[in-house]
PDB file of C-alpha atoms in Angstrom:
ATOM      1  CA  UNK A  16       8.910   9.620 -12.545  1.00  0.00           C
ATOM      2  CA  UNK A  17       6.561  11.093  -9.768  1.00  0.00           C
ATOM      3  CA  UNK A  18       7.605  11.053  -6.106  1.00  0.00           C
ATOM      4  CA  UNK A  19       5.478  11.154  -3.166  1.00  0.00           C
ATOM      5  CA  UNK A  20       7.659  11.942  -0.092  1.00  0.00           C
ATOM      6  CA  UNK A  21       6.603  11.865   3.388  1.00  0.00           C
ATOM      7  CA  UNK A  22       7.993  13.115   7.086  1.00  0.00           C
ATOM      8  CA  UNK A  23       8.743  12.256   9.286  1.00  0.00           C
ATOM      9  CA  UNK A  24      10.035   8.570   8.843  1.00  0.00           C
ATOM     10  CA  UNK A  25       9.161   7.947  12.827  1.00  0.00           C
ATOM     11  CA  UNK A  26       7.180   9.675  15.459  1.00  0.00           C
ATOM     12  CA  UNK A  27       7.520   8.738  19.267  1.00  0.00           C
ATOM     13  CA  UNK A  28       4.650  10.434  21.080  1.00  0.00           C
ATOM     14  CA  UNK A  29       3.000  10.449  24.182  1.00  0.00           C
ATOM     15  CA  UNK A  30      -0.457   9.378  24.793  1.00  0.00           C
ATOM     16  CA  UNK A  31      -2.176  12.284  24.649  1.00  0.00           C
ATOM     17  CA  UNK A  32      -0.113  14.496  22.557  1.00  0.00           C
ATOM     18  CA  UNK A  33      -1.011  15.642  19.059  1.00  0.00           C
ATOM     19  CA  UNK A  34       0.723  13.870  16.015  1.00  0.00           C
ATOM     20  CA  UNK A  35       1.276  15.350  12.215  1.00  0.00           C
ATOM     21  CA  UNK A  36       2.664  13.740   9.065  1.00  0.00           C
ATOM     22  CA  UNK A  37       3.007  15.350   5.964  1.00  0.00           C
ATOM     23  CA  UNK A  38       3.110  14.122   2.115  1.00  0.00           C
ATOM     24  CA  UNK A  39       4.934  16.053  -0.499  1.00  0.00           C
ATOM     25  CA  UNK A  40       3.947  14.961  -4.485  1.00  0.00           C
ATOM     26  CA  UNK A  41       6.610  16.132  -6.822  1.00  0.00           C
ATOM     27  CA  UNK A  42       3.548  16.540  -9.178  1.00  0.00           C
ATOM     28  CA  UNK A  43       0.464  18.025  -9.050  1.00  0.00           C
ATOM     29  CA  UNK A  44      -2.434  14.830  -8.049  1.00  0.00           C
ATOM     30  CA  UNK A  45      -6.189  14.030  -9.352  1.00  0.00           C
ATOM     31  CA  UNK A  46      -6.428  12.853  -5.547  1.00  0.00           C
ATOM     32  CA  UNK A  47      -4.811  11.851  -2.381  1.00  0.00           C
ATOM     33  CA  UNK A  48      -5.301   8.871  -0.211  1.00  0.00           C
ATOM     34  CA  UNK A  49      -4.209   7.930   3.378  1.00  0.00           C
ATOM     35  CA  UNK A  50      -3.775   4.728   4.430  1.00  0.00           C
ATOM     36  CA  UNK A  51      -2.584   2.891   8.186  1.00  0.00           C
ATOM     37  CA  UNK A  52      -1.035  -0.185   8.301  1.00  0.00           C
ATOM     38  CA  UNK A  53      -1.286  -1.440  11.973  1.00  0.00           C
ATOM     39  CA  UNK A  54       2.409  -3.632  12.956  1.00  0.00           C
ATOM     40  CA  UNK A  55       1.731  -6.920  11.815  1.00  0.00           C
ATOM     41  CA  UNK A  56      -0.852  -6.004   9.790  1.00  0.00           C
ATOM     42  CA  UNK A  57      -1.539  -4.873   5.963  1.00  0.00           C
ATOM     43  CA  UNK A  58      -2.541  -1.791   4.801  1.00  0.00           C
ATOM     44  CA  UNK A  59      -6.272   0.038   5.028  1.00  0.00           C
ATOM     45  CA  UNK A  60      -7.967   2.302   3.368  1.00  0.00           C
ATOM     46  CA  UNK A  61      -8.569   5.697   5.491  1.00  0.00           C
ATOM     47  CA  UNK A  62      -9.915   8.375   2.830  1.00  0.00           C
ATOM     48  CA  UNK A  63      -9.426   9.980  -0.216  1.00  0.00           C
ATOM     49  CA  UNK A  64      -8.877  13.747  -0.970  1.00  0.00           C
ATOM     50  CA  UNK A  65      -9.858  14.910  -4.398  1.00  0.00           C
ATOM     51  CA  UNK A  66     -10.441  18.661  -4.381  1.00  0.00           C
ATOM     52  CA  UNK A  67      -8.100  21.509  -3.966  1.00  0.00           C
ATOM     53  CA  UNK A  68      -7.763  22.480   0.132  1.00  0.00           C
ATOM     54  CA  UNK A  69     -10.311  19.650   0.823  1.00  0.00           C
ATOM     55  CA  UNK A  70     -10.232  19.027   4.560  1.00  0.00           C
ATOM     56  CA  UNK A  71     -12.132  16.182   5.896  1.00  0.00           C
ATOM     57  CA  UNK A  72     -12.339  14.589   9.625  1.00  0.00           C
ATOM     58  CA  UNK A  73     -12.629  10.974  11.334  1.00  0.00           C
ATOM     59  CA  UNK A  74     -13.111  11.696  14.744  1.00  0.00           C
ATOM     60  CA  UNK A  75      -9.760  12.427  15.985  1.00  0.00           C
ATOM     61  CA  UNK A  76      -8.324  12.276  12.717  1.00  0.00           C
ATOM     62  CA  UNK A  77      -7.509  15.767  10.478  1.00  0.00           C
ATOM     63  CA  UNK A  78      -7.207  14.896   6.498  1.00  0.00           C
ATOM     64  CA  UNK A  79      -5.724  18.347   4.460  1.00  0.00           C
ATOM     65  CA  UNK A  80      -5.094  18.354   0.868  1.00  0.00           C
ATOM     66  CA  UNK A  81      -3.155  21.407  -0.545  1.00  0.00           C
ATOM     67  CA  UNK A  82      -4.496  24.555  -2.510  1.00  0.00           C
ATOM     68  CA  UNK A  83      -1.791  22.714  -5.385  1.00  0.00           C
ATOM     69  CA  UNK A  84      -2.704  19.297  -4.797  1.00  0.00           C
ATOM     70  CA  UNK A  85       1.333  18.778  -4.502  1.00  0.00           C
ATOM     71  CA  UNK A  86       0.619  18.112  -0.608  1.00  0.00           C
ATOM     72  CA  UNK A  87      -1.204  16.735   2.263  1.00  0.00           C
ATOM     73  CA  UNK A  88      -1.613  16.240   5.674  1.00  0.00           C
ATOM     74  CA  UNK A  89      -2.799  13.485   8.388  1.00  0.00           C
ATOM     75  CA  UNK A  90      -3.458  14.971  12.375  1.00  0.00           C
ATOM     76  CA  UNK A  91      -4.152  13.162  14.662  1.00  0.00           C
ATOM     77  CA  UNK A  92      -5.665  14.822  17.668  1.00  0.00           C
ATOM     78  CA  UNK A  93      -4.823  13.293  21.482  1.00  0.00           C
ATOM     79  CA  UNK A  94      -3.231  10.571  20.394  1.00  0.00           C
ATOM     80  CA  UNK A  95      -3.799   7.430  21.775  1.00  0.00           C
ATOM     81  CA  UNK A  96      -2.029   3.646  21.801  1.00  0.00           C
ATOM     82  CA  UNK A  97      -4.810   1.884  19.370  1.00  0.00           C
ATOM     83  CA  UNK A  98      -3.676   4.965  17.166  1.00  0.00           C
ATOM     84  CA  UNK A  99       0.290   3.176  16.485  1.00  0.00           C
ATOM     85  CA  UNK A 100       0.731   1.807  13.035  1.00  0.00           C
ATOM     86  CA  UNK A 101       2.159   2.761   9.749  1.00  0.00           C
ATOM     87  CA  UNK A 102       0.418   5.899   8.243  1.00  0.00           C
ATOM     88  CA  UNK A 103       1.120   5.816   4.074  1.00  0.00           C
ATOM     89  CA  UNK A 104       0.121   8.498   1.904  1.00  0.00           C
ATOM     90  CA  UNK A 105      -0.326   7.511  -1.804  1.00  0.00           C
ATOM     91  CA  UNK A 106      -1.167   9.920  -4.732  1.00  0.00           C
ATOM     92  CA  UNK A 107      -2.891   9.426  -7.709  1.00  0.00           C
ATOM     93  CA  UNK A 108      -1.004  11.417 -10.622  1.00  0.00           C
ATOM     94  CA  UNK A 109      -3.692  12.916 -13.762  1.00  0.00           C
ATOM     95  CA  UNK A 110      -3.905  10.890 -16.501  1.00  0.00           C
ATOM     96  CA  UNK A 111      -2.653   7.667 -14.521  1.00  0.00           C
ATOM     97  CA  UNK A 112      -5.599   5.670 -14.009  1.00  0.00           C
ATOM     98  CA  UNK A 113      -6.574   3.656 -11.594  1.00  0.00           C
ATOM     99  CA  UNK A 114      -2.153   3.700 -10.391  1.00  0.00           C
ATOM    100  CA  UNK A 115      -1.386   4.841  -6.763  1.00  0.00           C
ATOM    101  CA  UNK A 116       2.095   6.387  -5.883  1.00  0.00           C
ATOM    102  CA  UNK A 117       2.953   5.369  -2.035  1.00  0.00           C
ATOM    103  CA  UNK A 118       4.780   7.467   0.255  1.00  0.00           C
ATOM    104  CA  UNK A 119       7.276   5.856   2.374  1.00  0.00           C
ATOM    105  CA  UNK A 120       4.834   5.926   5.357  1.00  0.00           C
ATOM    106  CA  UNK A 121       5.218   7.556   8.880  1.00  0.00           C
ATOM    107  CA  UNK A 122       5.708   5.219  11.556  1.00  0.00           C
ATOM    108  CA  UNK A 123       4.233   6.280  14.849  1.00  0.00           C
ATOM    109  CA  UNK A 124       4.553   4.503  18.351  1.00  0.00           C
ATOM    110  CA  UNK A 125       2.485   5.867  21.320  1.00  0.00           C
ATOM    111  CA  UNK A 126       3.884   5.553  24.813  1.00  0.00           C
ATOM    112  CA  UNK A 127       1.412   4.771  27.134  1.00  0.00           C
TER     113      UNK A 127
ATOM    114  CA  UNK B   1     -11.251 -10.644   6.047  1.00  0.00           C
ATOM    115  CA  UNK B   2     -10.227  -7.909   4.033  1.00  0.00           C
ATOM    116  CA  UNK B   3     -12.202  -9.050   0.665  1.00  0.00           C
ATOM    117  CA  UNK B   4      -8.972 -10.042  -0.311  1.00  0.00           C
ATOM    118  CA  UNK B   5      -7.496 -13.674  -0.113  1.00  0.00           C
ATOM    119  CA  UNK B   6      -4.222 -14.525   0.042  1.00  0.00           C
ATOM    120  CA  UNK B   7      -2.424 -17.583   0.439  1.00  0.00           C
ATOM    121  CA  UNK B   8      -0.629 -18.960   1.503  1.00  0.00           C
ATOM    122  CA  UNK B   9       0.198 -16.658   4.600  1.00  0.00           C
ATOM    123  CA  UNK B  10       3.778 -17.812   5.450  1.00  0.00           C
ATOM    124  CA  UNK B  11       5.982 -19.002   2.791  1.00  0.00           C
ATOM    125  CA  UNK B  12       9.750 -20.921   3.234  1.00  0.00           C
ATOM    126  CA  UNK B  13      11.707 -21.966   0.177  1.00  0.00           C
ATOM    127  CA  UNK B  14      14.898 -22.752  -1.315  1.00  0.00           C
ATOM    128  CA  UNK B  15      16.842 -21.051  -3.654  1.00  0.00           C
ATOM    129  CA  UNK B  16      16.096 -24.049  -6.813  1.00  0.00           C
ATOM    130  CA  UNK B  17      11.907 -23.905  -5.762  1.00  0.00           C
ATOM    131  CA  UNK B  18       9.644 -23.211  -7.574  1.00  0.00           C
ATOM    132  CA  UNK B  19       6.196 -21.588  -5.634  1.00  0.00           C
ATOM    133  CA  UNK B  20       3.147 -19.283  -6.297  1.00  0.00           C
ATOM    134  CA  UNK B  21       1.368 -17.054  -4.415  1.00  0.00           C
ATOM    135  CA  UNK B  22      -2.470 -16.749  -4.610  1.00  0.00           C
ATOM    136  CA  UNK B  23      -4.612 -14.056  -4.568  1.00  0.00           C
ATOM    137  CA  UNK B  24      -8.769 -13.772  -4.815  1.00  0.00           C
ATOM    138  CA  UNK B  25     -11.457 -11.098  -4.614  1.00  0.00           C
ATOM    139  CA  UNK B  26     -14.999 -11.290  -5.058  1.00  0.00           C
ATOM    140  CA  UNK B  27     -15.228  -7.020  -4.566  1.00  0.00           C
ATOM    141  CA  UNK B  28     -15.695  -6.622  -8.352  1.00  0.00           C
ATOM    142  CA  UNK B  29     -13.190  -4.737  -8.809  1.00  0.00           C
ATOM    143  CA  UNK B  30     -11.184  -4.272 -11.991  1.00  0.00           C
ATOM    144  CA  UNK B  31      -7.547  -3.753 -11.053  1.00  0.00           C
ATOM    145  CA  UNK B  32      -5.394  -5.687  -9.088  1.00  0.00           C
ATOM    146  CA  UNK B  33      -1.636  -5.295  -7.993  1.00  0.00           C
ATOM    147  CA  UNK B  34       1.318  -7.006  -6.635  1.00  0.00           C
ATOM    148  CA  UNK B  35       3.424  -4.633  -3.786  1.00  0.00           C
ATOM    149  CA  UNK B  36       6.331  -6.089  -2.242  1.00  0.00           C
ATOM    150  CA  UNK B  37       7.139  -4.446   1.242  1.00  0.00           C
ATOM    151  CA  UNK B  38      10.538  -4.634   3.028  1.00  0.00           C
ATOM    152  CA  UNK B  39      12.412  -2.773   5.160  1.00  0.00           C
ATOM    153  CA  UNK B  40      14.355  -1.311   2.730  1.00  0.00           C
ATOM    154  CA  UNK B  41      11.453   0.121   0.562  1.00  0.00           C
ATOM    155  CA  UNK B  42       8.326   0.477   2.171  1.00  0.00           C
ATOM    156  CA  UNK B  43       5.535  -0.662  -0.243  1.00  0.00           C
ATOM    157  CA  UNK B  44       7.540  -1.308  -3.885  1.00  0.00           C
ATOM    158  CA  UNK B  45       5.211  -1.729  -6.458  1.00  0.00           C
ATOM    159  CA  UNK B  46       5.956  -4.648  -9.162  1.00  0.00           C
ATOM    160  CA  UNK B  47       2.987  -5.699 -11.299  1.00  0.00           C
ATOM    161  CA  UNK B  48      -0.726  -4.024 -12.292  1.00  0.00           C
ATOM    162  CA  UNK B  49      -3.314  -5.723 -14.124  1.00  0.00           C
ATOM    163  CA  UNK B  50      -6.608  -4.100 -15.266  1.00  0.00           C
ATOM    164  CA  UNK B  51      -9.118  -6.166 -16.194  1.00  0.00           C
ATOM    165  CA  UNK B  52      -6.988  -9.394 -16.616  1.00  0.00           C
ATOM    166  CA  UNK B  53      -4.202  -7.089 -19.010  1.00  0.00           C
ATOM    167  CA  UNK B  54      -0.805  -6.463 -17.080  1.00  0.00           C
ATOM    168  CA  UNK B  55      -0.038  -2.643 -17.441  1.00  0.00           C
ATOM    169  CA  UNK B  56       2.497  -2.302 -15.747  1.00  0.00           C
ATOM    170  CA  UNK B  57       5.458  -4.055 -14.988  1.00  0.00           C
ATOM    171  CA  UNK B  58       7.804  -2.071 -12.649  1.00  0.00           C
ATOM    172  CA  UNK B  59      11.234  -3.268 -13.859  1.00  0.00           C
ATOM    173  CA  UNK B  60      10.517  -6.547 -11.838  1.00  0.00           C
ATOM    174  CA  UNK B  61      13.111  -9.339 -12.659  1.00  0.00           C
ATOM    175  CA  UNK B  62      12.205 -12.667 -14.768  1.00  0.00           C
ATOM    176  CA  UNK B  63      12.343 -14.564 -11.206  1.00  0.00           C
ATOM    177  CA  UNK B  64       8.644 -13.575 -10.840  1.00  0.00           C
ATOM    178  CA  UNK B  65       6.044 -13.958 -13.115  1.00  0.00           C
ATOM    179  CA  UNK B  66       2.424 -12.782 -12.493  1.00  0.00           C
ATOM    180  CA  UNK B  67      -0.570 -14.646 -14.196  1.00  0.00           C
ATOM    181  CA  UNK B  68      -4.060 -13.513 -13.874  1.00  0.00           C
ATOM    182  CA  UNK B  69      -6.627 -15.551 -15.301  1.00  0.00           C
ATOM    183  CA  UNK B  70      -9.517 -13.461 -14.681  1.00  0.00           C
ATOM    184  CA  UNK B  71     -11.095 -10.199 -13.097  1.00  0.00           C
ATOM    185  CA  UNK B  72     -10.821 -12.292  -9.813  1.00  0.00           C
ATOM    186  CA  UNK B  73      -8.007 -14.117  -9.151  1.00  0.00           C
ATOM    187  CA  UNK B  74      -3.849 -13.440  -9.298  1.00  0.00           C
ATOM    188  CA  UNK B  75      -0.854 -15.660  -9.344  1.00  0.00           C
ATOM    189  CA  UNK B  76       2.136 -14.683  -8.618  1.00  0.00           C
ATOM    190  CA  UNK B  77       4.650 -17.257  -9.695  1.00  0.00           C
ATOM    191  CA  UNK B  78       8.364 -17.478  -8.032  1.00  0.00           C
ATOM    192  CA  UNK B  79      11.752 -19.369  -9.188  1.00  0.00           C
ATOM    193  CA  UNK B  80      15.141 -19.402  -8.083  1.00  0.00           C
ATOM    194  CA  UNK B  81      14.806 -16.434  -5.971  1.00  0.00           C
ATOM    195  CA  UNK B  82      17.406 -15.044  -3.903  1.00  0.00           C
ATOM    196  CA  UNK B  83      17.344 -14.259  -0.035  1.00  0.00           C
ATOM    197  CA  UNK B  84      17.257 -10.549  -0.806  1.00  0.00           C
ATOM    198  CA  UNK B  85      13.828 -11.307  -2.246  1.00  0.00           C
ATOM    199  CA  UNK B  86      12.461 -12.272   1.348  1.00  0.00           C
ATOM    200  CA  UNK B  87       9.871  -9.834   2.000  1.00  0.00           C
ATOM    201  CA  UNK B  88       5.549  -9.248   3.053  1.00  0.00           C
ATOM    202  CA  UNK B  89       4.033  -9.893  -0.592  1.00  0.00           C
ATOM    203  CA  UNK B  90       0.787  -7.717  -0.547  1.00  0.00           C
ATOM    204  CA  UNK B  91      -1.679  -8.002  -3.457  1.00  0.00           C
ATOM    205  CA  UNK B  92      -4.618  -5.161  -3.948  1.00  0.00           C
ATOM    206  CA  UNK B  93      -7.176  -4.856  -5.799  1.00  0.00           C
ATOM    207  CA  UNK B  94      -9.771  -1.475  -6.520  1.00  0.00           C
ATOM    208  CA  UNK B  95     -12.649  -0.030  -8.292  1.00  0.00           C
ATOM    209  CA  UNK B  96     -13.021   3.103  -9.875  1.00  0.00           C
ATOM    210  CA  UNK B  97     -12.182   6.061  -8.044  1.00  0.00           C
ATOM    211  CA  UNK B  98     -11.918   4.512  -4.379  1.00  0.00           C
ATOM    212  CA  UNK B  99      -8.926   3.334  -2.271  1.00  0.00           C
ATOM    213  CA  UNK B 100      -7.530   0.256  -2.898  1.00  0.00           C
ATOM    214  CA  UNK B 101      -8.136  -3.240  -0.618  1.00  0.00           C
ATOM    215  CA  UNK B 102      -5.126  -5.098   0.464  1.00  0.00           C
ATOM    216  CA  UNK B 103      -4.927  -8.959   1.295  1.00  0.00           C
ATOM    217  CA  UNK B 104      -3.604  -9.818   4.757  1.00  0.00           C
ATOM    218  CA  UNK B 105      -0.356 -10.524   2.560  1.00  0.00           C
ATOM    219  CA  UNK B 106       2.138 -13.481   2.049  1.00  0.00           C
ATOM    220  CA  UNK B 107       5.639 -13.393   4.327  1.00  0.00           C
ATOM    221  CA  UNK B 108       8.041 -15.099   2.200  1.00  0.00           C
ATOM    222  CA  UNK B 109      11.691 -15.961   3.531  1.00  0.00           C
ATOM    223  CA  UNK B 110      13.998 -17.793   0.836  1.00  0.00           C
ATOM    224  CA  UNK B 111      16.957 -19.602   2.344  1.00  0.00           C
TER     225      UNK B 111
END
Protein backbone atom coordinates (compact mmCIF):
# COMPACT_ATOMS: atom_id res chain seq x y z
CA UNK A 1 0.00 0.00 0.00
CA UNK A 2 1.18 3.72 -0.40
CA UNK A 3 3.54 5.30 2.14
CA UNK A 4 3.97 8.82 2.91
CA UNK A 5 7.19 9.25 4.98
CA UNK A 6 8.33 12.30 6.61
CA UNK A 7 11.77 13.77 8.38
CA UNK A 8 12.68 14.54 10.56
CA UNK A 9 10.58 12.91 13.46
CA UNK A 10 11.69 16.09 15.84
CA UNK A 11 13.17 19.47 15.32
CA UNK A 12 14.61 21.58 18.31
CA UNK A 13 15.19 25.09 17.00
CA UNK A 14 15.90 28.35 18.11
CA UNK A 15 13.66 31.25 17.85
CA UNK A 16 14.70 32.75 15.00
CA UNK A 17 16.25 30.05 13.04
CA UNK A 18 14.82 28.58 9.86
CA UNK A 19 12.98 25.12 10.07
CA UNK A 20 12.38 22.39 7.05
CA UNK A 21 10.42 19.14 6.95
CA UNK A 22 10.15 17.03 4.16
CA UNK A 23 7.43 14.33 2.87
CA UNK A 24 8.40 11.45 0.71
CA UNK A 25 5.14 9.50 -1.18
CA UNK A 26 6.16 6.10 -2.30
CA UNK A 27 3.67 6.92 -5.16
CA UNK A 28 3.15 9.48 -7.38
CA UNK A 29 -0.07 12.00 -5.66
CA UNK A 30 -3.23 13.91 -7.33
CA UNK A 31 -2.26 16.44 -4.40
CA UNK A 32 -0.53 17.17 -1.23
CA UNK A 33 -1.75 18.65 1.96
CA UNK A 34 -0.03 20.06 5.12
CA UNK A 35 -1.49 20.09 8.19
CA UNK A 36 -0.25 21.44 12.14
CA UNK A 37 -1.51 20.04 15.02
CA UNK A 38 -0.67 22.49 17.93
CA UNK A 39 0.24 20.11 21.53
CA UNK A 40 -2.95 19.56 22.96
CA UNK A 41 -4.68 20.29 20.12
CA UNK A 42 -6.18 18.44 16.84
CA UNK A 43 -5.16 18.75 13.57
CA UNK A 44 -5.73 21.89 10.91
CA UNK A 45 -5.88 22.32 7.66
CA UNK A 46 -2.79 24.49 6.20
CA UNK A 47 -2.98 24.05 2.22
CA UNK A 48 -3.14 21.87 -0.48
CA UNK A 49 -0.63 21.34 -3.39
CA UNK A 50 -2.06 19.98 -6.58
CA UNK A 51 0.23 20.80 -9.49
CA UNK A 52 3.63 19.59 -10.36
CA UNK A 53 6.53 22.09 -8.58
CA UNK A 54 3.59 24.18 -7.16
CA UNK A 55 5.08 26.48 -4.54
CA UNK A 56 2.79 28.49 -2.49
CA UNK A 57 3.45 30.91 0.70
CA UNK A 58 1.66 31.87 4.16
CA UNK A 59 3.62 34.52 5.40
CA UNK A 60 6.50 32.87 6.92
CA UNK A 61 5.50 29.65 5.73
CA UNK A 62 7.22 27.93 2.27
CA UNK A 63 4.78 25.04 0.73
CA UNK A 64 6.91 22.94 -2.32
CA UNK A 65 5.44 20.14 -4.14
CA UNK A 66 7.85 18.06 -6.36
CA UNK A 67 8.34 18.12 -10.28
CA UNK A 68 7.04 14.03 -9.53
CA UNK A 69 4.50 14.76 -7.11
CA UNK A 70 6.40 11.85 -4.96
CA UNK A 71 7.52 14.85 -2.54
CA UNK A 72 7.06 17.94 -0.63
CA UNK A 73 8.21 20.41 1.52
CA UNK A 74 7.05 22.79 4.58
CA UNK A 75 9.73 26.03 5.53
CA UNK A 76 9.27 27.85 7.87
CA UNK A 77 11.13 31.11 7.80
CA UNK A 78 12.42 32.79 11.41
CA UNK A 79 10.83 30.61 13.37
CA UNK A 80 9.06 31.62 16.19
CA UNK A 81 7.38 29.93 19.62
CA UNK A 82 3.50 30.27 18.38
CA UNK A 83 5.11 28.30 15.36
CA UNK A 84 5.60 24.68 17.83
CA UNK A 85 3.16 21.98 17.01
CA UNK A 86 2.92 18.86 15.01
CA UNK A 87 3.42 19.51 11.21
CA UNK A 88 1.64 16.27 9.16
CA UNK A 89 1.88 15.89 5.59
CA UNK A 90 -0.89 13.72 4.00
CA UNK A 91 -1.14 12.70 0.26
CA UNK A 92 -3.87 12.02 -1.78
CA UNK A 93 -2.97 8.91 -4.13
CA UNK A 94 -4.91 9.05 -8.07
CA UNK A 95 -7.79 7.24 -8.27
CA UNK A 96 -8.37 7.25 -4.33
CA UNK A 97 -11.03 9.61 -3.77
CA UNK A 98 -11.72 11.71 -1.33
CA UNK A 99 -8.78 9.16 1.08
CA UNK A 100 -5.77 11.04 2.65
CA UNK A 101 -2.45 9.14 3.43
CA UNK A 102 -0.77 10.89 6.70
CA UNK A 103 2.77 11.20 7.24
CA UNK A 104 4.03 10.53 10.60
CA UNK A 105 4.30 14.31 11.29
CA UNK A 106 7.39 16.47 12.29
CA UNK A 107 7.37 17.60 15.70
CA UNK A 108 8.98 20.96 16.24
CA UNK A 109 9.68 22.81 19.64
CA UNK A 110 11.03 26.43 19.55
CA UNK A 111 13.30 27.61 22.33
CA UNK A 112 12.63 30.90 23.24
CA UNK B 1 -15.19 25.25 17.17
CA UNK B 2 -13.78 23.44 14.46
CA UNK B 3 -17.28 22.63 12.56
CA UNK B 4 -16.77 19.46 14.00
CA UNK B 5 -18.41 18.12 17.30
CA UNK B 6 -17.21 15.66 19.30
CA UNK B 7 -18.18 14.25 22.43
CA UNK B 8 -17.66 13.45 24.74
CA UNK B 9 -14.09 15.07 25.20
CA UNK B 10 -12.59 12.80 27.93
CA UNK B 11 -13.60 9.29 28.14
CA UNK B 12 -12.73 6.54 31.26
CA UNK B 13 -13.97 2.98 31.04
CA UNK B 14 -13.59 -0.47 32.02
CA UNK B 15 -12.57 -3.29 30.23
CA UNK B 16 -16.62 -5.07 30.27
CA UNK B 17 -18.18 -1.21 29.10
CA UNK B 18 -19.79 -0.61 26.67
CA UNK B 19 -19.49 3.41 25.25
CA UNK B 20 -19.83 5.51 22.00
CA UNK B 21 -18.27 8.30 20.78
CA UNK B 22 -20.16 11.10 18.92
CA UNK B 23 -19.40 13.01 16.17
CA UNK B 24 -21.50 16.02 14.17
CA UNK B 25 -20.95 18.45 11.30
CA UNK B 26 -23.16 20.81 9.77
CA UNK B 27 -20.08 21.73 6.91
CA UNK B 28 -21.95 19.67 4.27
CA UNK B 29 -19.57 17.67 3.65
CA UNK B 30 -19.80 14.14 2.29
CA UNK B 31 -17.07 12.05 3.90
CA UNK B 32 -16.30 11.51 7.27
CA UNK B 33 -13.52 9.42 9.11
CA UNK B 34 -12.48 7.90 12.29
CA UNK B 35 -8.31 8.40 13.05
CA UNK B 36 -7.02 7.06 16.14
CA UNK B 37 -3.72 8.87 17.28
CA UNK B 38 -1.18 7.44 19.79
CA UNK B 39 2.15 7.60 20.42
CA UNK B 40 2.95 4.70 18.75
CA UNK B 41 1.34 5.63 15.33
CA UNK B 42 0.76 9.07 14.76
CA UNK B 43 -2.69 9.50 13.08
CA UNK B 44 -3.92 5.56 12.25
CA UNK B 45 -6.71 5.60 10.15
CA UNK B 46 -9.69 3.00 10.99
CA UNK B 47 -13.04 3.75 9.34
CA UNK B 48 -14.32 6.07 6.09
CA UNK B 49 -17.76 6.67 5.23
CA UNK B 50 -18.93 8.58 2.11
CA UNK B 51 -22.13 9.67 2.06
CA UNK B 52 -23.46 7.46 4.98
CA UNK B 53 -21.62 4.04 3.06
CA UNK B 54 -18.44 2.79 5.07
CA UNK B 55 -15.59 2.36 2.43
CA UNK B 56 -13.18 1.57 4.16
CA UNK B 57 -12.46 -0.34 7.03
CA UNK B 58 -8.70 -0.40 7.88
CA UNK B 59 -8.34 -3.89 9.41
CA UNK B 60 -9.97 -2.37 12.63
CA UNK B 61 -10.95 -5.14 15.19
CA UNK B 62 -14.78 -6.15 16.01
CA UNK B 63 -14.23 -4.14 19.46
CA UNK B 64 -15.29 -1.01 17.50
CA UNK B 65 -18.06 -0.56 15.43
CA UNK B 66 -18.82 2.69 13.51
CA UNK B 67 -22.52 3.66 12.68
CA UNK B 68 -23.40 6.62 10.66
CA UNK B 69 -26.86 7.43 10.28
CA UNK B 70 -26.62 10.22 7.99
CA UNK B 71 -24.40 12.76 5.94
CA UNK B 72 -24.05 14.48 9.43
CA UNK B 73 -23.51 12.60 12.23
CA UNK B 74 -20.95 9.43 13.32
CA UNK B 75 -20.94 6.92 16.07
CA UNK B 76 -18.34 5.23 16.98
CA UNK B 77 -19.35 2.38 19.20
CA UNK B 78 -16.73 0.63 21.79
CA UNK B 79 -16.84 -2.86 23.83
CA UNK B 80 -14.54 -4.71 25.83
CA UNK B 81 -11.61 -2.79 24.78
CA UNK B 82 -8.26 -3.27 26.01
CA UNK B 83 -5.81 -0.64 27.64
CA UNK B 84 -3.68 -0.71 24.50
CA UNK B 85 -6.72 0.87 22.86
CA UNK B 86 -6.29 4.14 25.06
CA UNK B 87 -5.64 6.76 22.66
CA UNK B 88 -6.96 10.76 21.13
CA UNK B 89 -10.02 9.48 18.90
CA UNK B 90 -10.19 12.18 16.07
CA UNK B 91 -13.13 12.12 13.63
CA UNK B 92 -12.95 14.31 10.14
CA UNK B 93 -15.00 15.07 7.85
CA UNK B 94 -14.39 16.90 3.98
CA UNK B 95 -15.78 18.07 0.79
CA UNK B 96 -14.60 17.63 -2.51
CA UNK B 97 -11.21 18.48 -3.25
CA UNK B 98 -10.30 20.51 0.06
CA UNK B 99 -8.50 19.50 3.31
CA UNK B 100 -10.21 17.73 5.71
CA UNK B 101 -11.79 19.31 9.28
CA UNK B 102 -10.96 17.56 12.43
CA UNK B 103 -13.11 17.56 15.75
CA UNK B 104 -11.27 18.72 18.87
CA UNK B 105 -11.17 14.77 19.41
CA UNK B 106 -12.16 12.26 22.23
CA UNK B 107 -9.13 11.11 24.86
CA UNK B 108 -10.12 7.75 25.82
CA UNK B 109 -8.15 5.77 28.65
CA UNK B 110 -9.56 2.10 29.34
CA UNK B 111 -8.51 0.66 32.67
Amino acid sequence: GQQVMQIPQYQHVQEGEDFTTYCNSSTTLSNIQWYKQRPGGHPVFLIQLVKSGEVKKQKRLTFQFGEAKKNSSLHITATQTTDVGTYFCAGQPNNAGNMLTFGGGTRLMVKP
Amino acid sequence: ETGVTQTPRHLVMGMTNKKSLKCEQHLGHNAMYWYKQSAKKPLELMFVYNFKEQTENNSVPSRFSPECPNSSHLFLHLHTLQPEDSALYLCASSGQWRGYTFGSGTRLTVV
